[in-house]
Coordinates of C-alpha atoms in Angstrom, one line a residue:
M22 CA 54.3 74.8 53.3
A23 CA 54.8 74.2 57.0
A24 CA 54.0 71.0 57.3
N25 CA 57.0 70.3 54.2
R26 CA 58.8 72.0 56.6
G27 CA 58.3 69.8 59.5
R28 CA 58.6 66.8 57.7
C29 CA 62.0 67.9 56.2
L30 CA 63.3 68.8 59.7
Y31 CA 62.2 65.2 61.2
F32 CA 63.9 63.5 58.3
M33 CA 66.9 65.8 59.0
F34 CA 66.8 64.5 62.4
V35 CA 66.8 60.6 61.8
I36 CA 69.5 61.0 59.5
L37 CA 71.5 63.0 61.2
T38 CA 71.3 60.4 63.8
L39 CA 72.0 57.6 61.4
L40 CA 75.1 59.4 60.3
G41 CA 76.6 59.8 63.7
L42 CA 75.9 56.0 64.2
L43 CA 77.7 55.6 61.4
G44 CA 80.4 58.0 61.9
I45 CA 81.4 56.0 65.0
Y46 CA 80.9 52.8 63.4
C47 CA 83.5 54.2 61.1
D48 CA 85.6 55.7 63.5
E49 CA 85.9 52.4 65.8
T50 CA 86.3 49.8 62.8
I51 CA 88.8 51.4 60.1
S52 CA 90.2 54.9 62.2
Y53 CA 90.2 56.4 58.9
S54 CA 92.7 54.3 57.5
S55 CA 91.1 53.3 54.3
I56 CA 89.7 56.2 52.3
E57 CA 87.6 53.8 50.3
N58 CA 86.2 52.2 53.6
G59 CA 85.5 55.9 54.4
Y60 CA 83.8 56.6 51.3
I61 CA 81.4 53.5 51.8
C62 CA 80.3 54.7 55.1
N63 CA 80.2 58.1 55.2
S64 CA 80.0 59.3 51.5
V65 CA 77.4 57.4 50.0
L66 CA 74.9 58.4 52.5
W67 CA 76.7 62.1 52.2
R68 CA 76.0 62.3 48.8
F69 CA 72.9 60.8 48.0
I70 CA 70.5 60.1 50.9
M71 CA 70.9 63.5 52.1
P72 CA 70.8 65.8 49.3
A73 CA 67.8 63.3 47.7
T74 CA 65.6 63.6 51.1
C75 CA 65.1 67.7 51.2
P76 CA 66.3 70.1 49.3
V77 CA 67.1 72.0 52.7
L78 CA 69.9 69.2 53.2
S79 CA 71.7 70.3 50.5
R80 CA 71.5 73.8 50.8
Y81 CA 73.1 73.6 54.6
F82 CA 74.9 70.5 54.2
P83 CA 76.8 70.7 50.3
A84 CA 79.0 68.0 49.8
T85 CA 82.2 69.5 49.5
K86 CA 83.6 73.0 50.4
L87 CA 86.2 74.7 49.2
L88 CA 89.3 76.4 52.0
Y89 CA 92.1 78.5 51.3
Q90 CA 95.4 78.4 54.2
V91 CA 98.4 80.8 53.6
V92 CA 101.6 79.6 55.5
I93 CA 104.7 81.9 55.7
D94 CA 108.1 80.0 56.3
A95 CA 110.2 82.8 57.8
G96 CA 113.7 80.4 57.4
S97 CA 117.3 81.7 58.3
T98 CA 118.5 82.0 54.6
G99 CA 114.7 83.3 53.2
S100 CA 111.1 83.7 53.9
R101 CA 108.8 81.8 51.5
V102 CA 104.4 82.0 51.5
H103 CA 103.0 79.0 50.3
I104 CA 99.1 79.3 49.4
F105 CA 96.8 75.9 49.6
R106 CA 93.6 75.4 48.0
F107 CA 91.9 72.8 49.7
R108 CA 88.9 70.4 48.8
Q109 CA 87.4 69.4 52.1
S110 CA 84.4 66.5 51.7
I111 CA 82.7 63.6 54.6
T112 CA 86.1 61.8 52.6
G113 CA 88.3 64.2 54.1
I114 CA 90.5 66.6 52.9
K115 CA 92.2 66.9 49.3
L116 CA 94.6 69.0 48.2
E117 CA 93.5 71.0 45.1
N118 CA 96.7 73.6 44.4
S119 CA 99.7 75.3 46.2
D120 CA 101.1 78.5 45.0
F121 CA 104.6 79.5 46.3
K122 CA 106.9 82.5 46.5
E123 CA 110.3 83.2 47.9
I124 CA 112.1 85.7 49.1
E125 CA 115.9 86.6 50.1
P126 CA 117.3 87.0 53.0
G127 CA 115.4 85.8 56.2
L128 CA 114.2 87.6 58.9
S129 CA 116.9 86.7 61.2
Y130 CA 119.0 88.9 58.6
Y131 CA 117.7 92.1 60.5
P132 CA 117.8 91.4 64.0
T133 CA 118.3 95.2 64.5
K134 CA 116.1 96.8 61.8
P135 CA 112.6 94.4 62.3
E136 CA 110.9 97.1 59.9
K137 CA 112.6 95.9 57.2
G138 CA 112.1 92.2 57.6
V139 CA 108.1 93.3 57.9
Y140 CA 108.7 95.3 54.2
S141 CA 109.8 91.9 52.8
V142 CA 107.2 90.0 54.1
S143 CA 104.4 92.5 52.9
G144 CA 105.8 91.3 49.2
L145 CA 104.9 88.1 50.3
L146 CA 101.3 89.0 51.3
K147 CA 100.7 90.7 47.9
K148 CA 101.0 87.1 46.5
A149 CA 98.3 85.7 48.8
L150 CA 96.1 88.4 48.1
D151 CA 96.7 88.1 44.0
V152 CA 96.0 84.2 44.5
V153 CA 92.9 84.0 47.0
P154 CA 89.7 84.7 45.8
R155 CA 88.2 88.0 47.0
N156 CA 85.1 86.4 49.0
K157 CA 87.4 84.2 50.4
W158 CA 89.7 86.4 52.0
K159 CA 88.2 86.8 55.4
S160 CA 87.7 82.9 55.5
T161 CA 91.5 82.7 54.7
P162 CA 93.6 82.5 57.8
V163 CA 97.3 83.6 57.5
S164 CA 100.0 82.2 59.8
L165 CA 103.6 83.1 59.9
R166 CA 106.4 80.4 61.5
A167 CA 109.5 81.6 62.1
T168 CA 112.8 78.6 62.2
A169 CA 116.3 78.4 63.3
G170 CA 117.0 81.7 62.0
L171 CA 114.8 83.5 64.7
R172 CA 115.8 80.8 67.1
L173 CA 119.3 81.2 67.1
L174 CA 119.0 85.1 67.8
P175 CA 118.8 86.6 71.1
D176 CA 115.3 86.4 72.5
S177 CA 115.0 90.1 72.5
L178 CA 116.1 90.5 69.1
S179 CA 113.8 88.0 67.5
H180 CA 110.6 89.0 69.7
N181 CA 110.8 92.8 68.1
I182 CA 111.1 90.7 65.0
I183 CA 107.8 88.7 65.5
E184 CA 105.8 91.7 66.9
E185 CA 106.4 94.0 64.1
V186 CA 105.1 91.0 61.7
R187 CA 102.4 90.3 64.1
K188 CA 101.0 94.1 63.8
L189 CA 101.0 94.1 60.1
L190 CA 99.2 90.3 59.7
M191 CA 96.4 91.7 61.9
V192 CA 95.8 94.7 59.5
T193 CA 95.9 92.5 56.2
P194 CA 91.9 91.2 55.3
F195 CA 92.7 88.0 55.5
K196 CA 90.8 86.1 58.7
K197 CA 92.2 86.8 62.5
I198 CA 93.5 83.9 63.6
D199 CA 95.4 83.2 67.3
S200 CA 98.6 85.1 67.9
D201 CA 100.2 81.7 68.6
F202 CA 100.1 80.9 64.8
I203 CA 102.2 84.1 64.6
S204 CA 105.5 82.8 66.6
I205 CA 108.6 81.4 66.6
M206 CA 108.1 77.8 66.3
N207 CA 110.3 75.0 68.0
G208 CA 112.0 72.4 65.7
D209 CA 109.8 69.6 67.4
D210 CA 107.1 70.8 65.4
E211 CA 109.0 71.8 62.3
G212 CA 109.7 68.2 62.0
I213 CA 106.4 66.7 63.1
F214 CA 104.7 69.1 60.3
A215 CA 107.7 68.0 57.6
W216 CA 106.8 64.4 58.2
T217 CA 102.4 64.9 57.9
T218 CA 103.7 67.0 54.4
L219 CA 105.7 63.9 53.1
N220 CA 103.3 61.3 54.2
F221 CA 100.0 63.3 53.4
L222 CA 101.2 64.1 49.5
S223 CA 102.9 60.4 49.2
G224 CA 99.2 59.0 50.4
N225 CA 100.4 57.0 53.3
L226 CA 98.1 58.4 56.4
V227 CA 95.4 56.6 54.7
K228 CA 96.8 53.7 54.0
P229 CA 95.7 50.5 56.2
S230 CA 99.0 49.2 56.6
G231 CA 100.1 52.3 58.3
E232 CA 103.8 52.3 56.8
T233 CA 104.9 55.5 56.2
L234 CA 107.9 57.4 55.0
G235 CA 110.8 58.6 57.6
A236 CA 111.7 62.8 57.3
L237 CA 115.3 64.1 57.5
D238 CA 115.0 67.8 56.9
L239 CA 117.9 70.5 56.6
G240 CA 117.5 74.0 56.7
G241 CA 120.3 76.5 57.2
G242 CA 120.0 76.8 61.2
S243 CA 118.5 73.4 62.2
A244 CA 118.2 69.6 61.2
Q245 CA 115.6 67.1 61.6
I246 CA 114.5 63.6 61.9
V247 CA 111.0 62.1 62.2
F248 CA 110.0 58.9 62.1
K249 CA 107.1 57.0 62.7
P250 CA 108.8 53.6 65.4
M251 CA 107.7 50.3 64.2
S252 CA 110.0 48.5 67.1
K253 CA 109.2 48.9 70.7
E254 CA 112.8 48.9 71.6
T255 CA 113.2 52.4 69.7
I256 CA 109.8 53.7 71.8
L257 CA 111.4 52.4 75.3
S258 CA 115.4 53.4 74.7
S259 CA 114.5 56.5 72.7
P260 CA 115.5 59.9 75.4
E261 CA 111.8 60.7 76.3
T262 CA 112.3 64.3 73.9
H263 CA 112.4 62.6 71.7
M264 CA 108.8 60.8 71.7
N265 CA 105.8 62.9 70.9
T266 CA 102.4 61.4 70.2
V267 CA 100.2 63.7 67.7
K268 CA 96.7 64.0 65.9
I269 CA 97.0 64.2 62.0
M270 CA 93.2 63.8 60.3
G271 CA 91.7 62.0 63.0
A272 CA 94.4 59.5 63.4
K273 CA 96.8 59.4 66.4
H274 CA 100.6 58.4 65.7
D275 CA 103.7 58.3 67.9
L276 CA 106.4 59.4 66.0
Y277 CA 109.8 59.7 66.7
S278 CA 110.7 63.2 66.3
Y279 CA 113.5 65.6 67.4
S280 CA 115.2 68.7 66.0
Y281 CA 118.8 69.8 66.3
L282 CA 119.4 73.4 66.7
G283 CA 123.2 74.3 65.0
L284 CA 123.0 71.6 63.1
G285 CA 121.9 73.0 59.9
L286 CA 123.8 73.7 56.7
M287 CA 124.7 77.3 57.1
S288 CA 125.5 76.9 61.1
A289 CA 127.4 74.1 60.2
R290 CA 129.6 76.3 57.7
Q291 CA 129.8 78.8 60.2
A292 CA 131.2 76.5 63.1
V293 CA 133.7 75.5 60.6
L294 CA 134.6 78.9 59.8
N295 CA 135.0 79.8 63.4
F296 CA 136.8 76.4 63.9
T297 CA 139.8 77.8 61.5
T298 CA 139.6 81.7 62.1
L299 CA 143.1 83.1 62.2
S300 CA 144.7 83.7 65.2
G301 CA 144.5 88.0 66.0
N302 CA 141.9 88.2 63.0
G303 CA 138.4 87.4 64.3
N304 CA 136.6 87.4 60.8
I305 CA 139.2 85.9 59.1
S306 CA 139.2 82.2 58.2
S307 CA 141.4 79.9 56.4
S308 CA 139.6 76.3 56.0
P309 CA 141.1 73.1 54.7
C310 CA 137.2 72.7 53.3
I311 CA 137.7 75.6 50.7
L312 CA 139.6 75.5 47.3
P313 CA 142.9 77.5 48.4
S314 CA 142.4 80.1 45.6
Y315 CA 139.6 81.1 47.2
K316 CA 138.7 84.7 48.8
G317 CA 136.0 86.0 49.7
S318 CA 132.8 87.1 52.2
W319 CA 130.4 84.8 53.8
S320 CA 127.7 86.1 56.3
F321 CA 125.1 84.2 58.2
S322 CA 122.5 85.1 61.1
G323 CA 124.4 88.6 61.5
N324 CA 128.1 87.1 61.6
D325 CA 130.5 88.1 58.8
F326 CA 133.3 86.1 57.2
V327 CA 136.1 86.8 55.2
V328 CA 137.0 83.5 53.8
H329 CA 140.6 82.4 52.2
G330 CA 141.1 78.7 51.1
N331 CA 144.0 76.5 52.4
R332 CA 146.6 74.1 51.0
S333 CA 145.4 71.5 53.0
F334 CA 142.3 71.9 50.7
N335 CA 141.4 68.0 51.1
Y336 CA 138.1 65.4 52.3
E337 CA 140.4 64.0 55.2
N338 CA 141.5 67.4 56.3
C339 CA 137.6 68.8 56.0
L340 CA 136.2 65.7 57.9
H341 CA 138.4 66.5 60.7
Y342 CA 136.5 69.5 61.7
I343 CA 133.1 68.3 60.4
E344 CA 133.5 65.5 63.2
Q345 CA 133.5 68.2 65.9
I346 CA 130.3 69.4 64.7
V347 CA 128.1 66.2 64.8
T348 CA 128.7 65.1 68.4
N349 CA 125.6 64.3 70.6
V350 CA 123.3 63.1 67.9
H351 CA 121.1 60.4 69.2
Q352 CA 121.1 57.0 66.6
P353 CA 117.5 55.2 67.0
A354 CA 118.5 51.7 65.9
E355 CA 115.7 51.3 63.8
I356 CA 116.5 53.7 60.9
V357 CA 119.3 51.1 59.2
D358 CA 115.6 49.2 58.3
R359 CA 113.1 51.9 57.9
R360 CA 112.3 54.2 54.2
F361 CA 113.5 57.8 54.5
F362 CA 112.9 60.9 52.6
A363 CA 115.2 63.5 52.6
F364 CA 114.7 67.3 50.9
S365 CA 115.6 70.8 51.2
Y366 CA 119.8 71.2 51.7
F367 CA 119.6 67.6 51.5
H368 CA 118.2 67.5 48.1
D369 CA 120.0 70.9 46.8
I370 CA 123.6 69.5 47.4
A371 CA 122.9 66.0 45.5
I372 CA 121.6 68.3 42.8
A373 CA 124.9 70.6 42.8
L374 CA 126.8 66.8 42.9
G375 CA 124.9 66.1 39.8
L376 CA 124.0 62.8 41.7
V377 CA 120.2 63.6 41.0
G378 CA 118.1 65.9 38.5
H379 CA 116.6 69.3 39.8
D380 CA 112.8 68.3 39.4
N381 CA 112.2 64.2 40.1
G382 CA 115.3 63.7 42.3
G383 CA 115.8 59.8 42.6
L384 CA 116.7 56.8 45.1
L385 CA 120.2 57.7 45.9
S386 CA 122.9 55.5 48.3
L387 CA 124.9 57.1 50.8
E388 CA 127.7 55.2 49.3
S389 CA 127.5 57.5 46.4
Y390 CA 126.6 60.6 48.2
L391 CA 130.0 59.7 50.3
E392 CA 132.3 59.1 47.2
A393 CA 130.4 62.3 45.4
A394 CA 131.8 64.6 48.6
K395 CA 135.3 63.0 48.4
K396 CA 135.7 63.4 44.4
V397 CA 134.7 67.5 45.0
C398 CA 137.3 67.7 48.1
S399 CA 139.9 66.6 45.5
M400 CA 141.9 69.8 44.0
E401 CA 142.0 68.2 40.2
S402 CA 138.0 67.5 40.6
Y403 CA 136.7 70.8 42.5
K404 CA 138.7 72.7 39.6
K405 CA 136.7 71.2 36.8
L406 CA 133.4 71.4 38.3
N407 CA 133.8 75.5 39.1
K408 CA 130.6 74.9 41.5
S409 CA 130.2 77.0 44.6
P410 CA 133.3 77.6 47.0
F411 CA 131.5 75.9 49.9
L412 CA 130.3 72.6 47.9
C413 CA 133.1 70.6 49.6
L414 CA 132.5 71.6 53.1
D415 CA 128.5 71.0 52.4
A416 CA 129.0 67.6 51.0
V417 CA 131.2 66.2 53.8
Y418 CA 128.8 67.9 56.0
I419 CA 126.2 66.0 54.8
T420 CA 127.4 62.8 54.9
T421 CA 128.8 63.0 58.1
L422 CA 125.4 63.9 59.8
L423 CA 123.9 61.0 57.9
R424 CA 126.8 58.8 58.6
K425 CA 128.3 59.6 62.1
G426 CA 125.3 61.2 63.3
Y427 CA 122.2 59.7 62.7
G428 CA 123.8 56.3 62.2
F429 CA 123.0 55.4 58.6
R430 CA 125.0 52.9 56.7
D431 CA 126.8 53.9 53.2
S432 CA 125.0 50.9 51.8
Q433 CA 121.5 52.6 52.7
F434 CA 119.1 54.5 50.3
L435 CA 117.2 57.7 50.8
Q436 CA 114.7 59.1 48.3
I437 CA 116.2 62.7 47.6
A438 CA 113.6 65.0 45.7
R439 CA 112.1 68.4 46.9
K440 CA 108.6 67.6 45.3
I441 CA 106.4 65.3 45.4
N442 CA 103.3 65.5 42.9
N443 CA 104.5 69.0 42.0
V444 CA 104.4 70.0 45.2
E445 CA 107.4 71.1 47.9
V446 CA 107.9 69.0 50.5
S447 CA 108.3 71.5 53.5
W448 CA 106.7 71.9 56.8
A449 CA 104.1 74.2 55.8
L450 CA 101.6 71.8 54.4
G451 CA 101.6 69.9 57.4
A452 CA 100.8 73.1 59.5
A453 CA 97.9 73.6 57.1
L454 CA 96.9 70.6 58.0
H455 CA 97.2 70.5 61.2
M456 CA 95.1 74.0 61.2
L457 CA 92.5 72.7 59.6
D458 CA 92.3 69.6 62.2
D459 CA 92.4 72.1 64.9
A460 CA 89.1 73.9 63.2
A461 CA 87.4 71.2 62.3

């Protein structure tokens, strides 16, 4: 028995040494860029030679490992829990399943009553406990990242909300993690995580060509643009704050990434309503972006408005106010030659305009988006469509942000959708992948 154990340990030492050398070879020759080459270099040795050499190796070095990650997205308009199930092997990470639950309103709706925000998060945790097997609770980390909704609040109020949520997460049966993972996320991370999600689901992170998709994310409080520059001119001419180097799944990426706080769709609505507030009536707004017959109320981030339509309702008059919002946006010249994927409110408003389907999305030219915006801002069309009173404003804002803000051409096409392979495109999956990288 002792002799067999000794031989087993000897073979383990030899094979681990070979595996280490082979790993160095793979790392330097293919940089994990090809899943096929990675399989040849690593998986044959891992799956066949090692288990056959000694049963001890099969016991302590399993071919695959099941992992769960729970990510709570505390957004400006609602909170969402994502429960991811991964299969980890020597060839990399595979997403096997994704569960999702959403509640409204967001944490920023409770600036002075953080306990109510905590109560809403507890419902999301119950969903996670139902999905993750009990025997995986202690090994499953839960992170909560708040986005622009809390970034727009005064620091003292947002801090109180996060601290109350932190107390809740620390008493769950899930794995305890660093407090940094229960925090207000900066905009750059939000964009980079979304870009990671997009290109992971598209299979671009393992392609030897290195070709990736650019990401356009439009939330309630902020807007993000992220892409991997192919031109040195982009790198040299861009502000330092717009360039970031990140490591994802073993490979480094130099990314153009910037988050514009205050340029989210709900923030844009609020700005227009502020511009058109009636003199002497601090919270009553009459906007040419709103159909004349409309009277109602609207709230965002603790600000309440009484909204009236305006007789001057049309595209040009609405555009006048929208253009005052979209200023000081950097325009990288390279984007006119790159492929971009737009999601979140870019997708939701395209659905409302009848431009793409709900599930599959579609390839959409900016010109067609613009024509739809002009149409929905005409009196006759709006009455026929019977849509949201804010649809004209939303459509004009999106097309202006893309054209006047980022600098896309009217003839340019964008891929617009909410999901890829039935998984939602958001920053949450990217954050989970980065956590797996950090834990490796």
